[in-house]
């Protein structure tokens, strides 16, 4: 179903008001947009030269040994030339069995030099374009994919709804406390490699249903890492503490944090629309959910955890929602689902509003902790107008773009030069990038992902080849 049919900013604003999306508001003046989004942001001892960020966007294009591949280099050179001053480096596994796909990046002693050269290249081209790279912050996102790891799933606890969505048997073993304790040291070792590669910041990833994120909702898990909030945050506390103890202030500690899990959705075969799985009340699972209505958020525990993270050394927080594997409309409101997935169960403006409301509440609860906002891409060319309004209101410190940066990596330059985006280049949230990401029938086990509509030279042929193979498979010839 098409929702974005707005020809003017005022039409979009009226629609938001009519739908009750009260947190979606816009700055109309391009010069004010430019002024607000080019404001520098102090983050700990580092300073970002403007308020624009690129979210950690996986290209699924690394080599099988974890090294950045040719398309990885291309993507980060484009990001470096784009003008955003916070470039959040994509999910990089801390060990091989923590990779979500065979081509996910994985930092090791053998390839740390490749990461160093890629970072140097990105910063070098940024300096060529803008005169300096001293005001660019690049956190390396460290991850373990947990339930979504290949080839071996590692689950934190059994949630019957998520187990059903991910085809996990009820008797599948849960990761032990001892293995989680060993994993803490893998994160610390990866942080050391990040320093060796030249990074000055790392992200302890805790979102999108991956292992640390799943542990935050492990209320029914027994042992040291489940049950109480203190236990569910234990692994993050220990990782942060061990990094600080070993490396002091060499690294800024950052986190992309999922702040509302929601529950899994499935596709109604009659309508194609997403419907929530049946759930018990009270709902005994999840993170940031209201136990009496898990379709709604409850930020009580989230706020307590963020307060602890601050005490443990967190200096920059990237606010995320939902899980792309079981409720993608929550994390990334879209116009068109990837093939076979469900249609939006709500108007996308409600999803955008949820992002803005939750991020705003958290930023205003912790005004001394810079936060990055998410959920802007569906607004297309007007995302920067919304971002300027949120930043000017103090509802967020950074405006982040994810999918949109694959389509339009130099969006920040357009803001700096004109205070407006080129409508012909903005992401239309048609989800081709996700479709490629979900395809596993590539000879290397994973198709690279990018933006076929707006990066046609490279990803148009990739999309054509992937669809051609799918047609052959459908006819029994592939």
GROMACS .gro file of C-alpha atoms in nm:
model
  478
    1UNK     CA    1   0.000   0.000   0.000
    2UNK     CA    2   0.131   0.344  -0.093
    3UNK     CA    3   0.129   0.595   0.191
    4UNK     CA    4   0.384   0.858   0.090
    5UNK     CA    5   0.199   1.062  -0.172
    6UNK     CA    6   0.277   1.406  -0.035
    7UNK     CA    7   0.378   1.680  -0.276
    8UNK     CA    8   0.458   1.943  -0.015
    9UNK     CA    9   0.584   1.962   0.340
   10UNK     CA   10   0.256   2.118   0.453
   11UNK     CA   11   0.063   1.815   0.320
   12UNK     CA   12   0.286   1.584   0.520
   13UNK     CA   13   0.248   1.796   0.832
   14UNK     CA   14  -0.132   1.798   0.799
   15UNK     CA   15  -0.134   1.421   0.761
   16UNK     CA   16   0.077   1.376   1.075
   17UNK     CA   17  -0.161   1.601   1.268
   18UNK     CA   18  -0.468   1.417   1.137
   19UNK     CA   19  -0.319   1.082   1.240
   20UNK     CA   20  -0.225   1.204   1.586
   21UNK     CA   21   0.148   1.170   1.517
   22UNK     CA   22   0.213   1.464   1.745
   23UNK     CA   23   0.589   1.415   1.770
   24UNK     CA   24   0.637   1.449   1.395
   25UNK     CA   25   0.693   1.819   1.332
   26UNK     CA   26   0.906   2.007   1.083
   27UNK     CA   27   1.130   2.309   1.038
   28UNK     CA   28   1.023   2.470   0.711
   29UNK     CA   29   1.306   2.720   0.650
   30UNK     CA   30   1.598   2.561   0.456
   31UNK     CA   31   1.844   2.807   0.606
   32UNK     CA   32   1.734   2.715   0.958
   33UNK     CA   33   1.761   2.345   0.866
   34UNK     CA   34   2.115   2.409   0.747
   35UNK     CA   35   2.204   2.608   1.058
   36UNK     CA   36   2.071   2.348   1.301
   37UNK     CA   37   2.211   2.038   1.134
   38UNK     CA   38   2.558   2.187   1.093
   39UNK     CA   39   2.590   2.256   1.465
   40UNK     CA   40   2.884   2.069   1.620
   41UNK     CA   41   2.818   1.821   1.901
   42UNK     CA   42   3.054   1.751   2.189
   43UNK     CA   43   3.073   1.381   2.274
   44UNK     CA   44   3.299   1.313   2.570
   45UNK     CA   45   3.646   1.432   2.475
   46UNK     CA   46   3.565   1.419   2.103
   47UNK     CA   47   3.376   1.669   1.892
   48UNK     CA   48   3.161   1.595   1.592
   49UNK     CA   49   3.164   1.878   1.339
   50UNK     CA   50   2.791   1.859   1.268
   51UNK     CA   51   2.474   1.691   1.394
   52UNK     CA   52   2.438   1.438   1.111
   53UNK     CA   53   2.512   1.068   1.142
   54UNK     CA   54   2.520   0.760   0.925
   55UNK     CA   55   2.388   0.457   1.109
   56UNK     CA   56   2.580   0.127   1.104
   57UNK     CA   57   2.468  -0.013   0.769
   58UNK     CA   58   2.587  -0.363   0.686
   59UNK     CA   59   2.677  -0.425   0.325
   60UNK     CA   60   2.708  -0.804   0.364
   61UNK     CA   61   3.008  -0.772   0.135
   62UNK     CA   62   3.308  -0.874   0.342
   63UNK     CA   63   3.539  -1.161   0.259
   64UNK     CA   64   3.487  -1.504   0.411
   65UNK     CA   65   3.772  -1.442   0.656
   66UNK     CA   66   3.605  -1.123   0.786
   67UNK     CA   67   3.810  -0.870   0.592
   68UNK     CA   68   3.636  -0.574   0.425
   69UNK     CA   69   3.565  -0.651   0.060
   70UNK     CA   70   3.579  -0.433  -0.248
   71UNK     CA   71   3.225  -0.305  -0.203
   72UNK     CA   72   3.292  -0.238   0.166
   73UNK     CA   73   3.577  -0.009   0.064
   74UNK     CA   74   3.357   0.163  -0.192
   75UNK     CA   75   3.078   0.222   0.059
   76UNK     CA   76   3.300   0.378   0.325
   77UNK     CA   77   3.480   0.598   0.074
   78UNK     CA   78   3.138   0.730  -0.030
   79UNK     CA   79   3.043   0.783   0.334
   80UNK     CA   80   3.373   0.961   0.398
   81UNK     CA   81   3.310   1.200   0.111
   82UNK     CA   82   2.949   1.252   0.216
   83UNK     CA   83   2.992   1.507   0.492
   84UNK     CA   84   2.834   1.341   0.797
   85UNK     CA   85   3.060   1.382   1.099
   86UNK     CA   86   2.937   1.075   1.289
   87UNK     CA   87   2.994   0.768   1.071
   88UNK     CA   88   2.889   0.465   1.275
   89UNK     CA   89   3.091   0.173   1.139
   90UNK     CA   90   2.882  -0.136   1.072
   91UNK     CA   91   2.835  -0.449   1.284
   92UNK     CA   92   3.165  -0.634   1.316
   93UNK     CA   93   3.167  -0.974   1.485
   94UNK     CA   94   3.392  -1.032   1.784
   95UNK     CA   95   3.429  -1.400   1.695
   96UNK     CA   96   3.349  -1.620   1.399
   97UNK     CA   97   3.038  -1.786   1.542
   98UNK     CA   98   2.891  -1.443   1.613
   99UNK     CA   99   2.847  -1.354   1.245
  100UNK     CA  100   2.492  -1.308   1.114
  101UNK     CA  101   2.599  -1.406   0.764
  102UNK     CA  102   2.905  -1.552   0.596
  103UNK     CA  103   3.014  -1.212   0.467
  104UNK     CA  104   2.968  -1.007   0.782
  105UNK     CA  105   3.281  -0.828   0.892
  106UNK     CA  106   3.482  -0.998   1.167
  107UNK     CA  107   3.791  -0.833   1.314
  108UNK     CA  108   4.087  -1.060   1.392
  109UNK     CA  109   4.462  -1.038   1.445
  110UNK     CA  110   4.507  -1.149   1.085
  111UNK     CA  111   4.294  -0.876   0.926
  112UNK     CA  112   4.325  -0.582   1.164
  113UNK     CA  113   4.553  -0.415   0.908
  114UNK     CA  114   4.271  -0.421   0.652
  115UNK     CA  115   4.043  -0.240   0.895
  116UNK     CA  116   4.319   0.013   0.965
  117UNK     CA  117   4.368   0.087   0.595
  118UNK     CA  118   3.995   0.119   0.536
  119UNK     CA  119   3.953   0.362   0.825
  120UNK     CA  120   4.254   0.564   0.705
  121UNK     CA  121   4.110   0.577   0.354
  122UNK     CA  122   3.771   0.697   0.474
  123UNK     CA  123   3.925   0.969   0.691
  124UNK     CA  124   4.167   1.066   0.415
  125UNK     CA  125   3.896   1.127   0.157
  126UNK     CA  126   3.694   1.318   0.416
  127UNK     CA  127   3.993   1.546   0.474
  128UNK     CA  128   4.032   1.593   0.098
  129UNK     CA  129   3.671   1.705   0.070
  130UNK     CA  130   3.631   1.912   0.385
  131UNK     CA  131   3.980   2.021   0.489
  132UNK     CA  132   4.001   1.825   0.812
  133UNK     CA  133   3.895   1.497   0.969
  134UNK     CA  134   3.965   1.597   1.328
  135UNK     CA  135   3.593   1.643   1.387
  136UNK     CA  136   3.479   1.301   1.259
  137UNK     CA  137   3.373   1.032   1.508
  138UNK     CA  138   3.377   0.670   1.388
  139UNK     CA  139   3.261   0.410   1.643
  140UNK     CA  140   3.327   0.047   1.545
  141UNK     CA  141   3.016  -0.158   1.624
  142UNK     CA  142   3.111  -0.481   1.802
  143UNK     CA  143   2.854  -0.758   1.790
  144UNK     CA  144   2.758  -1.117   1.849
  145UNK     CA  145   2.450  -1.214   1.648
  146UNK     CA  146   2.325  -1.473   1.896
  147UNK     CA  147   1.999  -1.628   1.776
  148UNK     CA  148   2.072  -1.506   1.424
  149UNK     CA  149   2.430  -1.636   1.403
  150UNK     CA  150   2.537  -1.875   1.128
  151UNK     CA  151   2.584  -2.161   1.113
  152UNK     CA  152   2.514  -2.212   1.487
  153UNK     CA  153   2.239  -2.027   1.668
  154UNK     CA  154   2.321  -1.911   2.020
  155UNK     CA  155   2.008  -1.820   2.215
  156UNK     CA  156   1.987  -1.642   2.549
  157UNK     CA  157   1.649  -1.777   2.655
  158UNK     CA  158   1.331  -1.927   2.516
  159UNK     CA  159   1.058  -1.687   2.416
  160UNK     CA  160   0.793  -1.912   2.252
  161UNK     CA  161   0.683  -1.638   2.013
  162UNK     CA  162   1.033  -1.561   1.888
  163UNK     CA  163   1.117  -1.933   1.884
  164UNK     CA  164   0.818  -1.986   1.655
  165UNK     CA  165   0.922  -1.702   1.426
  166UNK     CA  166   1.282  -1.825   1.406
  167UNK     CA  167   1.205  -2.200   1.400
  168UNK     CA  168   1.391  -2.276   1.722
  169UNK     CA  169   1.280  -2.599   1.897
  170UNK     CA  170   1.162  -2.571   2.256
  171UNK     CA  171   1.443  -2.803   2.368
  172UNK     CA  172   1.721  -2.611   2.192
  173UNK     CA  173   2.003  -2.548   2.445
  174UNK     CA  174   2.043  -2.201   2.593
  175UNK     CA  175   2.391  -2.049   2.608
  176UNK     CA  176   2.556  -2.114   2.943
  177UNK     CA  177   2.668  -1.853   3.194
  178UNK     CA  178   3.026  -1.973   3.155
  179UNK     CA  179   3.017  -1.921   2.777
  180UNK     CA  180   2.872  -1.573   2.824
  181UNK     CA  181   3.155  -1.491   3.062
  182UNK     CA  182   3.408  -1.603   2.801
  183UNK     CA  183   3.227  -1.392   2.542
  184UNK     CA  184   3.290  -1.082   2.754
  185UNK     CA  185   3.661  -1.133   2.694
  186UNK     CA  186   3.602  -1.170   2.319
  187UNK     CA  187   3.444  -0.823   2.318
  188UNK     CA  188   3.742  -0.687   2.513
  189UNK     CA  189   3.989  -0.848   2.272
  190UNK     CA  190   3.799  -0.701   1.975
  191UNK     CA  191   3.811  -0.359   2.141
  192UNK     CA  192   4.189  -0.395   2.159
  193UNK     CA  193   4.199  -0.475   1.789
  194UNK     CA  194   3.983  -0.167   1.726
  195UNK     CA  195   4.249   0.045   1.894
  196UNK     CA  196   4.517  -0.123   1.684
  197UNK     CA  197   4.314  -0.040   1.372
  198UNK     CA  198   4.294   0.327   1.471
  199UNK     CA  199   3.939   0.352   1.602
  200UNK     CA  200   3.883   0.584   1.895
  201UNK     CA  201   3.534   0.460   1.979
  202UNK     CA  202   3.353   0.126   1.998
  203UNK     CA  203   2.986   0.039   2.016
  204UNK     CA  204   2.873  -0.248   2.241
  205UNK     CA  205   2.579  -0.347   2.019
  206UNK     CA  206   2.259  -0.428   2.208
  207UNK     CA  207   1.978  -0.407   1.955
  208UNK     CA  208   1.780  -0.589   1.684
  209UNK     CA  209   1.742  -0.915   1.875
  210UNK     CA  210   2.111  -1.004   1.873
  211UNK     CA  211   2.271  -1.166   2.176
  212UNK     CA  212   2.323  -0.872   2.413
  213UNK     CA  213   1.985  -0.733   2.314
  214UNK     CA  214   1.813  -1.066   2.375
  215UNK     CA  215   1.977  -1.091   2.718
  216UNK     CA  216   1.818  -0.758   2.817
  217UNK     CA  217   1.476  -0.923   2.779
  218UNK     CA  218   1.574  -1.257   2.937
  219UNK     CA  219   1.343  -1.222   3.237
  220UNK     CA  220   1.272  -1.597   3.247
  221UNK     CA  221   1.639  -1.701   3.222
  222UNK     CA  222   1.800  -1.853   3.530
  223UNK     CA  223   2.152  -1.785   3.651
  224UNK     CA  224   2.385  -1.487   3.659
  225UNK     CA  225   2.266  -1.336   3.330
  226UNK     CA  226   1.889  -1.359   3.360
  227UNK     CA  227   1.592  -1.266   3.576
  228UNK     CA  228   1.660  -0.937   3.751
  229UNK     CA  229   1.755  -0.622   3.565
  230UNK     CA  230   2.094  -0.631   3.739
  231UNK     CA  231   2.155  -0.977   3.594
  232UNK     CA  232   2.024  -0.895   3.248
  233UNK     CA  233   2.264  -0.600   3.220
  234UNK     CA  234   2.555  -0.794   3.374
  235UNK     CA  235   2.729  -0.880   3.046
  236UNK     CA  236   2.723  -0.516   2.932
  237UNK     CA  237   2.851  -0.396   3.269
  238UNK     CA  238   3.133  -0.651   3.262
  239UNK     CA  239   3.233  -0.576   2.900
  240UNK     CA  240   3.241  -0.203   2.964
  241UNK     CA  241   3.426  -0.246   3.292
  242UNK     CA  242   3.687  -0.478   3.141
  243UNK     CA  243   3.747  -0.243   2.846
  244UNK     CA  244   3.794   0.051   3.080
  245UNK     CA  245   4.023  -0.151   3.309
  246UNK     CA  246   4.243  -0.268   3.022
  247UNK     CA  247   4.244   0.032   2.789
  248UNK     CA  248   4.151   0.325   3.011
  249UNK     CA  249   4.024   0.622   2.812
  250UNK     CA  250   4.174   0.515   2.478
  251UNK     CA  251   3.826   0.430   2.353
  252UNK     CA  252   3.498   0.616   2.377
  253UNK     CA  253   3.226   0.371   2.483
  254UNK     CA  254   2.913   0.390   2.269
  255UNK     CA  255   2.603   0.175   2.233
  256UNK     CA  256   2.327   0.120   1.983
  257UNK     CA  257   2.047   0.018   2.216
  258UNK     CA  258   1.716  -0.136   2.124
  259UNK     CA  259   1.472   0.037   2.359
  260UNK     CA  260   1.147  -0.145   2.270
  261UNK     CA  261   1.137  -0.505   2.151
  262UNK     CA  262   0.765  -0.532   2.076
  263UNK     CA  263   0.648  -0.881   1.981
  264UNK     CA  264   0.674  -1.091   1.663
  265UNK     CA  265   0.436  -1.029   1.371
  266UNK     CA  266   0.330  -1.260   1.093
  267UNK     CA  267   0.167  -1.211   0.755
  268UNK     CA  268  -0.209  -1.252   0.732
  269UNK     CA  269  -0.248  -1.468   0.423
  270UNK     CA  270  -0.588  -1.319   0.339
  271UNK     CA  271  -0.486  -0.952   0.351
  272UNK     CA  272  -0.104  -0.957   0.344
  273UNK     CA  273  -0.103  -0.721   0.644
  274UNK     CA  274   0.114  -0.786   0.949
  275UNK     CA  275  -0.064  -0.920   1.257
  276UNK     CA  276   0.088  -0.976   1.601
  277UNK     CA  277   0.130  -1.330   1.726
  278UNK     CA  278  -0.101  -1.427   2.010
  279UNK     CA  279   0.065  -1.340   2.338
  280UNK     CA  280   0.004  -1.410   2.707
  281UNK     CA  281  -0.088  -1.136   2.953
  282UNK     CA  282   0.102  -1.049   3.156
  283UNK     CA  283   0.376  -1.086   2.898
  284UNK     CA  284   0.678  -1.233   3.081
  285UNK     CA  285   0.940  -1.164   2.810
  286UNK     CA  286   1.106  -0.878   2.630
  287UNK     CA  287   1.266  -0.542   2.687
  288UNK     CA  288   1.101  -0.202   2.701
  289UNK     CA  289   0.755  -0.361   2.671
  290UNK     CA  290   0.448  -0.306   2.884
  291UNK     CA  291   0.382  -0.650   3.038
  292UNK     CA  292   0.008  -0.580   3.037
  293UNK     CA  293   0.013  -0.477   2.669
  294UNK     CA  294   0.339  -0.571   2.493
  295UNK     CA  295   0.228  -0.385   2.181
  296UNK     CA  296   0.309  -0.074   2.384
  297UNK     CA  297   0.639   0.043   2.529
  298UNK     CA  298   0.735   0.085   2.893
  299UNK     CA  299   1.068   0.265   2.938
  300UNK     CA  300   1.105   0.217   3.313
  301UNK     CA  301   1.376  -0.049   3.291
  302UNK     CA  302   1.532   0.113   2.986
  303UNK     CA  303   1.588   0.437   3.176
  304UNK     CA  304   1.735   0.256   3.476
  305UNK     CA  305   1.971   0.064   3.249
  306UNK     CA  306   2.082   0.381   3.066
  307UNK     CA  307   2.157   0.542   3.403
  308UNK     CA  308   2.379   0.246   3.487
  309UNK     CA  309   2.544   0.252   3.145
  310UNK     CA  310   2.632   0.616   3.209
  311UNK     CA  311   2.789   0.521   3.542
  312UNK     CA  312   2.986   0.247   3.366
  313UNK     CA  313   3.132   0.486   3.109
  314UNK     CA  314   2.883   0.522   2.821
  315UNK     CA  315   2.935   0.849   2.630
  316UNK     CA  316   2.715   0.815   2.320
  317UNK     CA  317   2.384   0.632   2.271
  318UNK     CA  318   2.213   0.542   1.943
  319UNK     CA  319   1.841   0.479   2.001
  320UNK     CA  320   1.687   0.191   1.809
  321UNK     CA  321   1.355   0.001   1.822
  322UNK     CA  322   1.220  -0.339   1.726
  323UNK     CA  323   1.377  -0.637   1.554
  324UNK     CA  324   1.405  -0.656   1.173
  325UNK     CA  325   1.361  -1.033   1.185
  326UNK     CA  326   1.019  -1.036   1.349
  327UNK     CA  327   0.862  -0.687   1.346
  328UNK     CA  328   1.043  -0.477   1.081
  329UNK     CA  329   0.774  -0.207   1.067
  330UNK     CA  330   0.869  -0.098   1.420
  331UNK     CA  331   1.238  -0.045   1.347
  332UNK     CA  332   1.208   0.090   0.994
  333UNK     CA  333   0.869   0.220   0.874
  334UNK     CA  334   0.844   0.133   0.503
  335UNK     CA  335   0.643   0.182   0.186
  336UNK     CA  336   0.696  -0.166   0.048
  337UNK     CA  337   0.795  -0.483   0.237
  338UNK     CA  338   1.067  -0.713   0.115
  339UNK     CA  339   0.924  -0.999  -0.092
  340UNK     CA  340   0.712  -1.237   0.112
  341UNK     CA  341   0.701  -1.019   0.420
  342UNK     CA  342   0.395  -0.845   0.561
  343UNK     CA  343   0.248  -0.509   0.467
  344UNK     CA  344   0.252  -0.228   0.722
  345UNK     CA  345  -0.003  -0.292   1.000
  346UNK     CA  346  -0.008   0.081   1.079
  347UNK     CA  347   0.040   0.404   0.889
  348UNK     CA  348   0.419   0.458   0.872
  349UNK     CA  349   0.379   0.798   1.036
  350UNK     CA  350   0.277   0.616   1.354
  351UNK     CA  351   0.606   0.427   1.338
  352UNK     CA  352   0.802   0.747   1.283
  353UNK     CA  353   0.615   0.907   1.571
  354UNK     CA  354   0.704   0.613   1.800
  355UNK     CA  355   1.072   0.658   1.718
  356UNK     CA  356   1.062   1.031   1.782
  357UNK     CA  357   0.859   1.001   2.103
  358UNK     CA  358   1.079   0.735   2.263
  359UNK     CA  359   1.409   0.893   2.158
  360UNK     CA  360   1.287   1.233   2.274
  361UNK     CA  361   1.181   1.103   2.613
  362UNK     CA  362   1.516   0.933   2.664
  363UNK     CA  363   1.723   1.231   2.545
  364UNK     CA  364   1.535   1.468   2.771
  365UNK     CA  365   1.575   1.225   3.063
  366UNK     CA  366   1.953   1.221   3.007
  367UNK     CA  367   2.040   1.564   2.865
  368UNK     CA  368   2.414   1.515   2.929
  369UNK     CA  369   2.427   1.196   2.720
  370UNK     CA  370   2.429   1.271   2.345
  371UNK     CA  371   2.187   1.047   2.158
  372UNK     CA  372   2.134   0.962   1.792
  373UNK     CA  373   1.778   0.946   1.659
  374UNK     CA  374   1.645   0.685   1.416
  375UNK     CA  375   1.332   0.642   1.204
  376UNK     CA  376   1.375   0.932   0.962
  377UNK     CA  377   1.410   0.760   0.623
  378UNK     CA  378   1.039   0.716   0.552
  379UNK     CA  379   1.001   1.095   0.552
  380UNK     CA  380   1.212   1.102   0.234
  381UNK     CA  381   1.325   1.454   0.133
  382UNK     CA  382   1.160   1.600   0.442
  383UNK     CA  383   1.360   1.390   0.691
  384UNK     CA  384   1.603   1.678   0.740
  385UNK     CA  385   1.317   1.917   0.819
  386UNK     CA  386   1.199   1.681   1.094
  387UNK     CA  387   1.555   1.635   1.219
  388UNK     CA  388   1.618   2.008   1.246
  389UNK     CA  389   1.299   2.050   1.449
  390UNK     CA  390   1.387   1.765   1.688
  391UNK     CA  391   1.743   1.889   1.743
  392UNK     CA  392   1.632   2.249   1.789
  393UNK     CA  393   1.375   2.135   2.047
  394UNK     CA  394   1.643   1.944   2.240
  395UNK     CA  395   1.466   1.617   2.169
  396UNK     CA  396   1.779   1.458   2.017
  397UNK     CA  397   2.142   1.557   1.954
  398UNK     CA  398   2.218   1.372   1.630
  399UNK     CA  399   2.003   1.295   1.327
  400UNK     CA  400   2.086   0.950   1.191
  401UNK     CA  401   2.017   0.803   0.847
  402UNK     CA  402   2.051   0.431   0.771
  403UNK     CA  403   1.890   0.298   0.451
  404UNK     CA  404   1.888   0.650   0.317
  405UNK     CA  405   2.268   0.667   0.329
  406UNK     CA  406   2.296   0.370   0.094
  407UNK     CA  407   2.084   0.561  -0.158
  408UNK     CA  408   2.226   0.907  -0.086
  409UNK     CA  409   2.564   0.886   0.091
  410UNK     CA  410   2.632   1.259   0.049
  411UNK     CA  411   2.301   1.378   0.196
  412UNK     CA  412   2.495   1.576   0.457
  413UNK     CA  413   2.676   1.773   0.187
  414UNK     CA  414   2.338   1.870   0.041
  415UNK     CA  415   2.229   1.994   0.383
  416UNK     CA  416   2.547   2.195   0.426
  417UNK     CA  417   2.518   2.352   0.082
  418UNK     CA  418   2.143   2.406   0.041
  419UNK     CA  419   1.948   2.296   0.347
  420UNK     CA  420   1.748   2.074   0.111
  421UNK     CA  421   1.772   1.723  -0.032
  422UNK     CA  422   1.738   1.621  -0.396
  423UNK     CA  423   1.408   1.434  -0.419
  424UNK     CA  424   1.545   1.227  -0.708
  425UNK     CA  425   1.806   1.069  -0.480
  426UNK     CA  426   1.632   1.005  -0.149
  427UNK     CA  427   1.544   0.654  -0.031
  428UNK     CA  428   1.181   0.563  -0.101
  429UNK     CA  429   1.184   0.277   0.159
  430UNK     CA  430   1.104   0.013  -0.103
  431UNK     CA  431   1.318  -0.242   0.086
  432UNK     CA  432   1.528  -0.372  -0.203
  433UNK     CA  433   1.833  -0.352   0.025
  434UNK     CA  434   1.665  -0.581   0.277
  435UNK     CA  435   1.559  -0.823   0.005
  436UNK     CA  436   1.922  -0.862  -0.100
  437UNK     CA  437   2.033  -0.896   0.260
  438UNK     CA  438   1.791  -1.186   0.314
  439UNK     CA  439   1.910  -1.380   0.007
  440UNK     CA  440   2.149  -1.661   0.101
  441UNK     CA  441   2.180  -1.838  -0.236
  442UNK     CA  442   2.496  -1.655  -0.343
  443UNK     CA  443   2.809  -1.870  -0.402
  444UNK     CA  444   2.962  -1.706  -0.092
  445UNK     CA  445   2.647  -1.766   0.111
  446UNK     CA  446   2.525  -1.407   0.108
  447UNK     CA  447   2.437  -1.147  -0.156
  448UNK     CA  448   2.591  -0.802  -0.106
  449UNK     CA  449   2.335  -0.535  -0.029
  450UNK     CA  450   2.296  -0.176  -0.139
  451UNK     CA  451   2.044   0.043  -0.319
  452UNK     CA  452   1.951  -0.090  -0.667
  453UNK     CA  453   1.720   0.206  -0.754
  454UNK     CA  454   1.969   0.484  -0.668
  455UNK     CA  455   2.304   0.308  -0.701
  456UNK     CA  456   2.216   0.134  -1.025
  457UNK     CA  457   2.565   0.105  -1.167
  458UNK     CA  458   2.674  -0.135  -0.893
  459UNK     CA  459   2.362  -0.283  -0.736
  460UNK     CA  460   2.134  -0.290  -1.039
  461UNK     CA  461   2.329  -0.584  -1.186
  462UNK     CA  462   2.346  -0.750  -0.842
  463UNK     CA  463   1.968  -0.728  -0.810
  464UNK     CA  464   1.918  -0.857  -1.165
  465UNK     CA  465   2.145  -1.156  -1.102
  466UNK     CA  466   1.979  -1.241  -0.770
  467UNK     CA  467   1.630  -1.223  -0.918
  468UNK     CA  468   1.739  -1.427  -1.219
  469UNK     CA  469   1.868  -1.703  -0.993
  470UNK     CA  470   1.543  -1.695  -0.797
  471UNK     CA  471   1.344  -1.743  -1.118
  472UNK     CA  472   1.563  -2.039  -1.214
  473UNK     CA  473   1.508  -2.192  -0.874
  474UNK     CA  474   1.133  -2.147  -0.911
  475UNK     CA  475   1.140  -2.341  -1.237
  476UNK     CA  476   1.364  -2.611  -1.093
  477UNK     CA  477   1.662  -2.513  -1.307
  478UNK     CA  478   1.866  -2.330  -1.043
   0.00000   0.00000   0.00000
